Amino acid sequence: MRLVALLTIYLGLLTVAAAVADARPVSARVDRAHDVVRVDHHLRALKADPYLTHLAQRRARWLVRRHRFTHGNFERRMRRAGLRRAAENLAWAGGTDPPVGATMRAWMASPAHRENILGRWKRIGVGVAKRTPSGDPGRTYVVLFARNSG
């Protein structure tokens, strides 16, 4: 009986630990996923940049609010932001809490997105909106990469 009680407590603690690990903000999970991929490819992790994060978050919200899914005039946006060299990855995933890993796998399967993730960048900013551009439940992701900060 005592063993059953201890096992029940142990399994309860594992459940709580898993819930706490998943409670990290989605943007932090996306950032961490980029670090893992880069380190696996013998590259340095990117430094989270508050300015890039602000720009990415603003763009993610804009995409959802306007029901759009486009880079638009990316070069002009980056010039206005004071960034000389930058790249952007966009994605959206449906569902109440779509797994970040699936988005990373899709990006890594796309040559252009993969090039951005594994590029010679130093900084990263991640923005996440809580809906898809069509307005459905899910997430819209914007990831900005840069060598400098604006």
PDB file of C-alpha atoms in Angstrom:
ATOM      1  CA  MET A   1       0.000   0.000   0.000  1.00  0.00           C
ATOM      2  CA  ARG A   2       2.843   2.363   0.900  1.00  0.00           C
ATOM      3  CA  LEU A   3       4.561   1.636  -2.434  1.00  0.00           C
ATOM      4  CA  VAL A   4       1.358   2.490  -4.319  1.00  0.00           C
ATOM      5  CA  ALA A   5       1.085   5.790  -2.433  1.00  0.00           C
ATOM      6  CA  LEU A   6       4.722   6.676  -3.180  1.00  0.00           C
ATOM      7  CA  LEU A   7       4.300   5.754  -6.828  1.00  0.00           C
ATOM      8  CA  THR A   8       1.160   7.890  -7.043  1.00  0.00           C
ATOM      9  CA  ILE A   9       3.003  10.869  -5.521  1.00  0.00           C
ATOM     10  CA  TYR A  10       5.953  10.342  -7.888  1.00  0.00           C
ATOM     11  CA  LEU A  11       3.699  10.202 -10.973  1.00  0.00           C
ATOM     12  CA  GLY A  12       1.877  13.298  -9.742  1.00  0.00           C
ATOM     13  CA  LEU A  13       5.193  15.156  -9.431  1.00  0.00           C
ATOM     14  CA  LEU A  14       6.177  14.105 -12.962  1.00  0.00           C
ATOM     15  CA  THR A  15       2.876  15.450 -14.269  1.00  0.00           C
ATOM     16  CA  VAL A  16       3.418  18.770 -12.477  1.00  0.00           C
ATOM     17  CA  ALA A  17       7.011  18.985 -13.774  1.00  0.00           C
ATOM     18  CA  ALA A  18       5.825  18.388 -17.353  1.00  0.00           C
ATOM     19  CA  ALA A  19       3.128  21.046 -16.985  1.00  0.00           C
ATOM     20  CA  VAL A  20       5.662  23.554 -15.642  1.00  0.00           C
ATOM     21  CA  ALA A  21       8.064  22.838 -18.532  1.00  0.00           C
ATOM     22  CA  ASP A  22       5.253  23.455 -21.041  1.00  0.00           C
ATOM     23  CA  ALA A  23       4.196  26.644 -19.245  1.00  0.00           C
ATOM     24  CA  ARG A  24       7.148  28.539 -20.716  1.00  0.00           C
ATOM     25  CA  PRO A  25       5.928  31.183 -23.107  1.00  0.00           C
ATOM     26  CA  VAL A  26       5.587  29.851 -26.645  1.00  0.00           C
ATOM     27  CA  SER A  27       8.103  32.432 -27.864  1.00  0.00           C
ATOM     28  CA  ALA A  28      10.709  31.058 -25.436  1.00  0.00           C
ATOM     29  CA  ARG A  29      10.062  27.538 -26.740  1.00  0.00           C
ATOM     30  CA  VAL A  30      10.546  28.720 -30.337  1.00  0.00           C
ATOM     31  CA  ASP A  31      13.760  30.527 -29.380  1.00  0.00           C
ATOM     32  CA  ARG A  32      15.027  27.436 -27.553  1.00  0.00           C
ATOM     33  CA  ALA A  33      14.169  25.197 -30.528  1.00  0.00           C
ATOM     34  CA  HIS A  34      16.328  27.417 -32.760  1.00  0.00           C
ATOM     35  CA  ASP A  35      19.214  27.134 -30.292  1.00  0.00           C
ATOM     36  CA  VAL A  36      18.947  23.345 -30.232  1.00  0.00           C
ATOM     37  CA  VAL A  37      18.977  23.087 -34.033  1.00  0.00           C
ATOM     38  CA  ARG A  38      21.907  25.481 -34.370  1.00  0.00           C
ATOM     39  CA  VAL A  39      23.984  23.729 -31.711  1.00  0.00           C
ATOM     40  CA  ASP A  40      23.218  20.379 -33.378  1.00  0.00           C
ATOM     41  CA  HIS A  41      24.770  21.889 -36.527  1.00  0.00           C
ATOM     42  CA  HIS A  42      27.847  23.113 -34.606  1.00  0.00           C
ATOM     43  CA  LEU A  43      26.730  26.749 -34.675  1.00  0.00           C
ATOM     44  CA  ARG A  44      26.420  29.236 -31.851  1.00  0.00           C
ATOM     45  CA  ALA A  45      23.074  29.824 -30.240  1.00  0.00           C
ATOM     46  CA  LEU A  46      21.559  33.194 -31.111  1.00  0.00           C
ATOM     47  CA  LYS A  47      21.220  36.014 -28.598  1.00  0.00           C
ATOM     48  CA  ALA A  48      17.618  36.955 -27.906  1.00  0.00           C
ATOM     49  CA  ASP A  49      17.277  40.611 -28.865  1.00  0.00           C
ATOM     50  CA  PRO A  50      14.494  42.688 -27.249  1.00  0.00           C
ATOM     51  CA  TYR A  51      14.211  45.042 -30.235  1.00  0.00           C
ATOM     52  CA  LEU A  52      13.934  42.186 -32.738  1.00  0.00           C
ATOM     53  CA  THR A  53      11.433  40.497 -30.431  1.00  0.00           C
ATOM     54  CA  HIS A  54       9.353  43.688 -30.352  1.00  0.00           C
ATOM     55  CA  LEU A  55       9.393  43.908 -34.160  1.00  0.00           C
ATOM     56  CA  ALA A  56       8.539  40.204 -34.555  1.00  0.00           C
ATOM     57  CA  GLN A  57       5.703  40.385 -32.037  1.00  0.00           C
ATOM     58  CA  ARG A  58       4.271  43.479 -33.704  1.00  0.00           C
ATOM     59  CA  ARG A  59       4.414  41.733 -37.108  1.00  0.00           C
ATOM     60  CA  ALA A  60       2.754  38.546 -35.806  1.00  0.00           C
ATOM     61  CA  ARG A  61      -0.135  40.560 -34.384  1.00  0.00           C
ATOM     62  CA  TRP A  62      -0.401  42.574 -37.614  1.00  0.00           C
ATOM     63  CA  LEU A  63      -0.629  39.405 -39.722  1.00  0.00           C
ATOM     64  CA  VAL A  64      -3.447  38.044 -37.571  1.00  0.00           C
ATOM     65  CA  ARG A  65      -5.316  41.344 -37.303  1.00  0.00           C
ATOM     66  CA  ARG A  66      -5.162  41.915 -41.077  1.00  0.00           C
ATOM     67  CA  HIS A  67      -5.783  38.245 -41.979  1.00  0.00           C
ATOM     68  CA  ARG A  68      -2.600  38.242 -44.063  1.00  0.00           C
ATOM     69  CA  PHE A  69       0.308  35.844 -44.340  1.00  0.00           C
ATOM     70  CA  THR A  70       3.095  37.544 -46.228  1.00  0.00           C
ATOM     71  CA  HIS A  71       6.546  38.990 -45.778  1.00  0.00           C
ATOM     72  CA  GLY A  72       5.286  42.101 -47.563  1.00  0.00           C
ATOM     73  CA  ASN A  73       8.010  44.627 -48.285  1.00  0.00           C
ATOM     74  CA  PHE A  74      10.466  43.030 -45.880  1.00  0.00           C
ATOM     75  CA  GLU A  75      13.522  45.008 -46.972  1.00  0.00           C
ATOM     76  CA  ARG A  76      11.720  48.323 -46.470  1.00  0.00           C
ATOM     77  CA  ARG A  77      10.449  47.286 -43.040  1.00  0.00           C
ATOM     78  CA  MET A  78      13.961  46.324 -41.977  1.00  0.00           C
ATOM     79  CA  ARG A  79      15.501  49.555 -43.290  1.00  0.00           C
ATOM     80  CA  ARG A  80      12.907  51.548 -41.361  1.00  0.00           C
ATOM     81  CA  ALA A  81      13.805  49.526 -38.291  1.00  0.00           C
ATOM     82  CA  GLY A  82      17.495  50.367 -38.755  1.00  0.00           C
ATOM     83  CA  LEU A  83      18.579  46.846 -39.677  1.00  0.00           C
ATOM     84  CA  ARG A  84      21.085  46.500 -42.486  1.00  0.00           C
ATOM     85  CA  ARG A  85      21.018  42.732 -42.844  1.00  0.00           C
ATOM     86  CA  ALA A  86      18.153  40.567 -41.601  1.00  0.00           C
ATOM     87  CA  ALA A  87      15.961  37.580 -42.463  1.00  0.00           C
ATOM     88  CA  GLU A  88      12.474  36.496 -41.484  1.00  0.00           C
ATOM     89  CA  ASN A  89      10.704  33.168 -41.112  1.00  0.00           C
ATOM     90  CA  LEU A  90       6.911  33.007 -40.907  1.00  0.00           C
ATOM     91  CA  ALA A  91       4.686  30.093 -39.987  1.00  0.00           C
ATOM     92  CA  TRP A  92       1.264  29.365 -38.642  1.00  0.00           C
ATOM     93  CA  ALA A  93      -0.123  26.270 -36.988  1.00  0.00           C
ATOM     94  CA  GLY A  94      -3.700  25.427 -36.092  1.00  0.00           C
ATOM     95  CA  GLY A  95      -5.005  23.946 -32.853  1.00  0.00           C
ATOM     96  CA  THR A  96      -5.254  25.032 -29.255  1.00  0.00           C
ATOM     97  CA  ASP A  97      -1.548  24.531 -28.474  1.00  0.00           C
ATOM     98  CA  PRO A  98       0.315  23.433 -31.615  1.00  0.00           C
ATOM     99  CA  PRO A  99       3.710  21.834 -30.947  1.00  0.00           C
ATOM    100  CA  VAL A 100       6.702  24.043 -31.698  1.00  0.00           C
ATOM    101  CA  GLY A 101       8.670  21.004 -32.894  1.00  0.00           C
ATOM    102  CA  ALA A 102       6.357  20.503 -35.872  1.00  0.00           C
ATOM    103  CA  THR A 103       6.918  24.101 -36.984  1.00  0.00           C
ATOM    104  CA  MET A 104      10.699  23.725 -36.629  1.00  0.00           C
ATOM    105  CA  ARG A 105      10.648  20.511 -38.676  1.00  0.00           C
ATOM    106  CA  ALA A 106       8.674  22.261 -41.424  1.00  0.00           C
ATOM    107  CA  TRP A 107      11.112  25.184 -41.470  1.00  0.00           C
ATOM    108  CA  MET A 108      14.116  22.858 -41.578  1.00  0.00           C
ATOM    109  CA  ALA A 109      12.546  20.952 -44.510  1.00  0.00           C
ATOM    110  CA  SER A 110      12.325  24.207 -46.499  1.00  0.00           C
ATOM    111  CA  PRO A 111      15.679  25.259 -48.012  1.00  0.00           C
ATOM    112  CA  ALA A 112      15.045  29.009 -47.633  1.00  0.00           C
ATOM    113  CA  HIS A 113      13.853  28.738 -44.022  1.00  0.00           C
ATOM    114  CA  ARG A 114      16.662  26.327 -43.166  1.00  0.00           C
ATOM    115  CA  GLU A 115      19.192  28.782 -44.592  1.00  0.00           C
ATOM    116  CA  ASN A 116      17.797  31.495 -42.320  1.00  0.00           C
ATOM    117  CA  ILE A 117      17.922  29.267 -39.235  1.00  0.00           C
ATOM    118  CA  LEU A 118      21.492  28.121 -39.919  1.00  0.00           C
ATOM    119  CA  GLY A 119      22.710  31.474 -41.258  1.00  0.00           C
ATOM    120  CA  ARG A 120      25.511  33.688 -39.976  1.00  0.00           C
ATOM    121  CA  TRP A 121      23.231  35.619 -37.657  1.00  0.00           C
ATOM    122  CA  LYS A 122      23.972  36.767 -34.122  1.00  0.00           C
ATOM    123  CA  ARG A 123      20.555  37.831 -32.872  1.00  0.00           C
ATOM    124  CA  ILE A 124      17.011  36.508 -32.883  1.00  0.00           C
ATOM    125  CA  GLY A 125      13.585  37.900 -32.100  1.00  0.00           C
ATOM    126  CA  VAL A 126      10.480  35.735 -31.853  1.00  0.00           C
ATOM    127  CA  GLY A 127       6.901  36.954 -32.057  1.00  0.00           C
ATOM    128  CA  VAL A 128       3.861  34.764 -31.536  1.00  0.00           C
ATOM    129  CA  ALA A 129       0.198  35.673 -31.997  1.00  0.00           C
ATOM    130  CA  LYS A 130      -2.484  33.459 -30.462  1.00  0.00           C
ATOM    131  CA  ARG A 131      -4.493  32.928 -33.649  1.00  0.00           C
ATOM    132  CA  THR A 132      -3.816  32.018 -37.264  1.00  0.00           C
ATOM    133  CA  PRO A 133      -4.049  34.633 -40.018  1.00  0.00           C
ATOM    134  CA  SER A 134      -7.439  33.149 -40.969  1.00  0.00           C
ATOM    135  CA  GLY A 135      -8.670  33.869 -37.427  1.00  0.00           C
ATOM    136  CA  ASP A 136      -8.789  30.236 -36.347  1.00  0.00           C
ATOM    137  CA  PRO A 137      -7.358  28.969 -33.046  1.00  0.00           C
ATOM    138  CA  GLY A 138      -3.637  28.352 -33.285  1.00  0.00           C
ATOM    139  CA  ARG A 139      -0.408  30.327 -33.468  1.00  0.00           C
ATOM    140  CA  THR A 140       1.232  32.655 -35.960  1.00  0.00           C
ATOM    141  CA  TYR A 141       5.024  32.760 -35.668  1.00  0.00           C
ATOM    142  CA  VAL A 142       7.398  35.467 -36.855  1.00  0.00           C
ATOM    143  CA  VAL A 143      11.123  34.939 -36.334  1.00  0.00           C
ATOM    144  CA  LEU A 144      13.596  37.707 -37.182  1.00  0.00           C
ATOM    145  CA  PHE A 145      17.303  37.080 -37.567  1.00  0.00           C
ATOM    146  CA  ALA A 146      19.931  39.828 -37.680  1.00  0.00           C
ATOM    147  CA  ARG A 147      23.634  40.469 -37.220  1.00  0.00           C
ATOM    148  CA  ASN A 148      23.074  43.756 -35.445  1.00  0.00           C
ATOM    149  CA  SER A 149      20.318  45.354 -33.423  1.00  0.00           C
ATOM    150  CA  GLY A 150      18.439  48.423 -34.685  1.00  0.00           C
TER     151      GLY A 150
END
